[in-house]
Amino acid sequence: MKLTNDDLVIFIDRKFYNNTYLLINGNTCVVIDPSFNEDKINDYLSKKSLTLVGIILTHGHYDHIGNGFTLAKQHQVKIYAHVEEKTVIEEHHFASELGCVPNIDIALIKYFSGKTLVIGEFTFNVLLFKGHTPGGICLKYHDYVFSGDTIFYNSIGRTDLLLGNMNDMNESIKKFKHSYDDNDWILPGHGTYGQFKDVKLSNPFLK
């Protein structure tokens, strides 16, 4: 089944094959995991006359941040990340492993905690899933679940990177199984997407 709703646009970064999600509500929008899709995002915002009200990170690895800070400065918005991800973003952010020089502007980050995140007209249910990173989150908006690098269609996120933890990931997998409905769309940080009922059949870690 293909996802064709008008309130969601998916951009794919060809450098690291990251998925960037643009959620639309009326004439406003938020970006989830901007990666290196800045030009595509700006072109789409201009074409559709949309106002960006915020950028959200499912976690702080550099391939998901990409040019997000440049995008935030251009549109004068904040970058939202879970408070448990502060160390990853400000000290590690996976940049050295990628051979990249990070462009982190701490003043643009708004850390949050709790199970709800409200940005403009958007309200997200937030669950913390440790393992890939200490502050990795999944965001639910209506029947969309943005799973970052916690759960992919066929696999899970790596735990052998800085601050990754397989024991935490195992607990997160157990929690993930019971957190969402079969008809919810699982929208990961990399790779294909699908409804949860299909992801559970395809992903060996969820069986």
mmCIF file of N, CA and C in Angstrom, residues 134-197:
data_model
loop_
_atom_site.group_PDB
_atom_site.id
_atom_site.type_symbol
_atom_site.label_atom_id
_atom_site.label_comp_id
_atom_site.label_asym_id
_atom_site.label_seq_id
_atom_site.Cartn_x
_atom_site.Cartn_y
_atom_site.Cartn_z
ATOM 1 N N PRO A 134 21.011 7.727 23.249
ATOM 2 C CA PRO A 134 20.308 7.823 24.536
ATOM 3 C C PRO A 134 18.990 8.580 24.468
ATOM 4 N N GLY A 135 18.864 9.502 23.510
ATOM 5 C CA GLY A 135 17.664 10.328 23.446
ATOM 6 C C GLY A 135 16.894 10.191 22.159
ATOM 7 N N GLY A 136 17.000 9.030 21.525
ATOM 8 C CA GLY A 136 16.251 8.793 20.298
ATOM 9 C C GLY A 136 14.759 8.706 20.590
ATOM 10 N N ILE A 137 13.958 9.314 19.740
ATOM 11 C CA ILE A 137 12.509 9.338 19.966
ATOM 12 C C ILE A 137 11.756 8.854 18.740
ATOM 13 N N CYS A 138 10.520 8.467 18.964
ATOM 14 C CA CYS A 138 9.551 8.266 17.896
ATOM 15 C C CYS A 138 8.428 9.268 18.108
ATOM 16 N N LEU A 139 7.987 9.855 17.032
ATOM 17 C CA LEU A 139 6.953 10.881 17.062
ATOM 18 C C LEU A 139 5.710 10.353 16.373
ATOM 19 N N LYS A 140 4.571 10.460 17.037
ATOM 20 C CA LYS A 140 3.323 10.074 16.382
ATOM 21 C C LYS A 140 2.460 11.308 16.133
ATOM 22 N N TYR A 141 2.013 11.414 14.885
ATOM 23 C CA TYR A 141 1.121 12.506 14.481
ATOM 24 C C TYR A 141 -0.010 11.869 13.688
ATOM 25 N N HIS A 142 -1.208 11.850 14.262
ATOM 26 C CA HIS A 142 -2.331 11.106 13.676
ATOM 27 C C HIS A 142 -1.915 9.649 13.469
ATOM 28 N N ASP A 143 -1.899 9.143 12.238
ATOM 29 C CA ASP A 143 -1.485 7.747 12.040
ATOM 30 C C ASP A 143 -0.085 7.633 11.446
ATOM 31 N N TYR A 144 0.711 8.684 11.576
ATOM 32 C CA TYR A 144 2.115 8.660 11.159
ATOM 33 C C TYR A 144 3.002 8.444 12.384
ATOM 34 N N VAL A 145 3.943 7.518 12.277
ATOM 35 C CA VAL A 145 4.933 7.297 13.324
ATOM 36 C C VAL A 145 6.321 7.496 12.711
ATOM 37 N N PHE A 146 6.976 8.554 13.112
ATOM 38 C CA PHE A 146 8.322 8.846 12.613
ATOM 39 C C PHE A 146 9.309 8.167 13.554
ATOM 40 N N SER A 147 9.884 7.070 13.079
ATOM 41 C CA SER A 147 10.627 6.172 13.967
ATOM 42 C C SER A 147 12.128 6.398 13.967
ATOM 43 N N GLY A 148 12.620 7.380 13.218
ATOM 44 C CA GLY A 148 14.048 7.669 13.223
ATOM 45 C C GLY A 148 14.869 6.441 12.894
ATOM 46 N N ASP A 149 15.925 6.215 13.680
ATOM 47 C CA ASP A 149 16.764 5.031 13.472
ATOM 48 C C ASP A 149 16.522 3.981 14.552
ATOM 49 N N THR A 150 15.348 4.019 15.161
ATOM 50 C CA THR A 150 14.997 2.969 16.120
ATOM 51 C C THR A 150 14.528 1.728 15.376
ATOM 52 N N ILE A 151 13.512 1.879 14.556
ATOM 53 C CA ILE A 151 12.943 0.757 13.817
ATOM 54 C C ILE A 151 12.893 1.087 12.332
ATOM 55 N N PHE A 152 13.459 0.214 11.522
ATOM 56 C CA PHE A 152 13.333 0.305 10.070
ATOM 57 C C PHE A 152 12.310 -0.736 9.604
ATOM 58 N N TYR A 153 12.029 -0.733 8.311
ATOM 59 C CA TYR A 153 11.058 -1.692 7.777
ATOM 60 C C TYR A 153 11.540 -3.128 7.987
ATOM 61 N N ASN A 154 12.854 -3.351 7.797
ATOM 62 C CA ASN A 154 13.389 -4.708 7.879
ATOM 63 C C ASN A 154 14.399 -4.913 8.998
ATOM 64 N N SER A 155 14.705 -3.862 9.758
ATOM 65 C CA SER A 155 15.790 -3.993 10.723
ATOM 66 C C SER A 155 15.639 -2.955 11.835
ATOM 67 N N ILE A 156 16.733 -2.746 12.583
ATOM 68 C CA ILE A 156 16.778 -1.763 13.668
ATOM 69 C C ILE A 156 18.038 -0.915 13.511
ATOM 70 N N GLY A 157 18.112 0.163 14.279
ATOM 71 C CA GLY A 157 19.281 1.024 14.229
ATOM 72 C C GLY A 157 20.497 0.384 14.883
ATOM 73 N N ARG A 158 21.669 0.814 14.445
ATOM 74 C CA ARG A 158 22.926 0.304 14.990
ATOM 75 C C ARG A 158 23.084 0.712 16.451
ATOM 76 N N THR A 159 23.797 -0.130 17.195
ATOM 77 C CA THR A 159 24.090 0.198 18.590
ATOM 78 C C THR A 159 25.592 0.209 18.859
ATOM 79 N N ASP A 160 26.406 0.103 17.808
ATOM 80 C CA ASP A 160 27.856 0.047 17.983
ATOM 81 C C ASP A 160 28.519 1.413 17.823
ATOM 82 N N LEU A 161 27.705 2.471 17.692
ATOM 83 C CA LEU A 161 28.243 3.818 17.586
ATOM 84 C C LEU A 161 28.368 4.424 18.982
ATOM 85 N N LEU A 162 28.990 5.585 19.085
ATOM 86 C CA LEU A 162 29.154 6.254 20.363
ATOM 87 C C LEU A 162 27.812 6.399 21.099
ATOM 88 N N LEU A 163 27.790 5.965 22.340
ATOM 89 C CA LEU A 163 26.637 6.056 23.232
ATOM 90 C C LEU A 163 25.482 5.131 22.840
ATOM 91 N N GLY A 164 25.687 4.257 21.861
ATOM 92 C CA GLY A 164 24.698 3.239 21.554
ATOM 93 C C GLY A 164 24.710 2.146 22.611
ATOM 94 N N ASN A 165 23.579 1.456 22.773
ATOM 95 C CA ASN A 165 23.494 0.443 23.820
ATOM 96 C C ASN A 165 22.497 -0.628 23.401
ATOM 97 N N MET A 166 22.991 -1.852 23.206
ATOM 98 C CA MET A 166 22.129 -2.927 22.722
ATOM 99 C C MET A 166 21.108 -3.359 23.767
ATOM 100 N N ASN A 167 21.476 -3.323 25.031
ATOM 101 C CA ASN A 167 20.508 -3.682 26.069
ATOM 102 C C ASN A 167 19.332 -2.705 26.070
ATOM 103 N N ASP A 168 19.644 -1.427 25.932
ATOM 104 C CA ASP A 168 18.578 -0.431 25.843
ATOM 105 C C ASP A 168 17.731 -0.649 24.589
ATOM 106 N N MET A 169 18.400 -0.999 23.492
ATOM 107 C CA MET A 169 17.663 -1.229 22.244
ATOM 108 C C MET A 169 16.708 -2.402 22.388
ATOM 109 N N ASN A 170 17.148 -3.456 23.045
ATOM 110 C CA ASN A 170 16.259 -4.615 23.241
ATOM 111 C C ASN A 170 15.002 -4.223 24.012
ATOM 112 N N GLU A 171 15.163 -3.399 25.030
ATOM 113 C CA GLU A 171 14.002 -2.927 25.786
ATOM 114 C C GLU A 171 13.112 -2.030 24.931
ATOM 115 N N SER A 172 13.741 -1.223 24.069
ATOM 116 C CA SER A 172 12.964 -0.342 23.192
ATOM 117 C C SER A 172 12.166 -1.126 22.174
ATOM 118 N N ILE A 173 12.747 -2.208 21.662
ATOM 119 C CA ILE A 173 12.030 -3.047 20.700
ATOM 120 C C ILE A 173 10.779 -3.637 21.348
ATOM 121 N N LYS A 174 10.934 -4.109 22.584
ATOM 122 C CA LYS A 174 9.779 -4.660 23.300
ATOM 123 C C LYS A 174 8.692 -3.599 23.458
ATOM 124 N N LYS A 175 9.107 -2.396 23.824
ATOM 125 C CA LYS A 175 8.135 -1.321 24.022
ATOM 126 C C LYS A 175 7.482 -0.906 22.702
ATOM 127 N N PHE A 176 8.286 -0.862 21.647
ATOM 128 C CA PHE A 176 7.776 -0.440 20.342
ATOM 129 C C PHE A 176 6.651 -1.359 19.865
ATOM 130 N N LYS A 177 6.812 -2.653 20.103
ATOM 131 C CA LYS A 177 5.825 -3.632 19.642
ATOM 132 C C LYS A 177 4.421 -3.315 20.124
ATOM 133 N N HIS A 178 4.323 -2.716 21.307
ATOM 134 C CA HIS A 178 3.020 -2.512 21.942
ATOM 135 C C HIS A 178 2.607 -1.034 21.981
ATOM 136 N N SER A 179 3.308 -0.200 21.245
ATOM 137 C CA SER A 179 3.053 1.237 21.332
ATOM 138 C C SER A 179 2.180 1.781 20.205
ATOM 139 N N TYR A 180 2.038 1.023 19.126
ATOM 140 C CA TYR A 180 1.364 1.577 17.952
ATOM 141 C C TYR A 180 0.339 0.602 17.390
ATOM 142 N N ASP A 181 -0.565 1.138 16.568
ATOM 143 C CA ASP A 181 -1.645 0.348 15.989
ATOM 144 C C ASP A 181 -1.232 -0.237 14.638
ATOM 145 N N ASP A 182 -1.872 -1.319 14.257
ATOM 146 C CA ASP A 182 -1.520 -2.009 13.018
ATOM 147 C C ASP A 182 -1.593 -1.113 11.792
ATOM 148 N N ASN A 183 -2.542 -0.201 11.767
ATOM 149 C CA ASN A 183 -2.721 0.649 10.588
ATOM 150 C C ASN A 183 -1.884 1.930 10.607
ATOM 151 N N ASP A 184 -1.130 2.153 11.683
ATOM 152 C CA ASP A 184 -0.216 3.294 11.711
ATOM 153 C C ASP A 184 0.887 3.109 10.666
ATOM 154 N N TRP A 185 1.321 4.217 10.090
ATOM 155 C CA TRP A 185 2.409 4.199 9.119
ATOM 156 C C TRP A 185 3.730 4.396 9.838
ATOM 157 N N ILE A 186 4.645 3.444 9.692
ATOM 158 C CA ILE A 186 5.971 3.545 10.285
ATOM 159 C C ILE A 186 6.884 4.195 9.245
ATOM 160 N N LEU A 187 7.388 5.384 9.595
ATOM 161 C CA LEU A 187 8.170 6.201 8.671
ATOM 162 C C LEU A 187 9.577 6.354 9.248
ATOM 163 N N PRO A 188 10.524 5.520 8.816
ATOM 164 C CA PRO A 188 11.849 5.473 9.433
ATOM 165 C C PRO A 188 12.814 6.520 8.874
ATOM 166 N N GLY A 189 13.967 6.608 9.529
ATOM 167 C CA GLY A 189 14.985 7.556 9.101
ATOM 168 C C GLY A 189 15.700 7.157 7.833
ATOM 169 N N HIS A 190 15.644 5.879 7.485
ATOM 170 C CA HIS A 190 16.255 5.367 6.259
ATOM 171 C C HIS A 190 15.350 4.288 5.675
ATOM 172 N N GLY A 191 15.364 4.164 4.372
ATOM 173 C CA GLY A 191 14.683 3.051 3.730
ATOM 174 C C GLY A 191 13.195 3.247 3.549
ATOM 175 N N THR A 192 12.545 2.153 3.221
ATOM 176 C CA THR A 192 11.131 2.196 2.877
ATOM 177 C C THR A 192 10.250 2.318 4.118
ATOM 178 N N TYR A 193 8.995 2.614 3.895
ATOM 179 C CA TYR A 193 8.022 2.758 4.970
ATOM 180 C C TYR A 193 6.882 1.770 4.744
ATOM 181 N N GLY A 194 6.019 1.622 5.737
ATOM 182 C CA GLY A 194 4.862 0.746 5.582
ATOM 183 C C GLY A 194 3.992 0.797 6.812
ATOM 184 N N GLN A 195 2.821 0.197 6.714
ATOM 185 C CA GLN A 195 1.948 0.122 7.874
ATOM 186 C C GLN A 195 2.517 -0.868 8.889
ATOM 187 N N PHE A 196 2.222 -0.625 10.148
ATOM 188 C CA PHE A 196 2.849 -1.401 11.214
ATOM 189 C C PHE A 196 2.566 -2.895 11.073
ATOM 190 N N LYS A 197 1.375 -3.238 10.604
ATOM 191 C CA LYS A 197 1.047 -4.661 10.439
ATOM 192 C C LYS A 197 1.987 -5.335 9.448
#
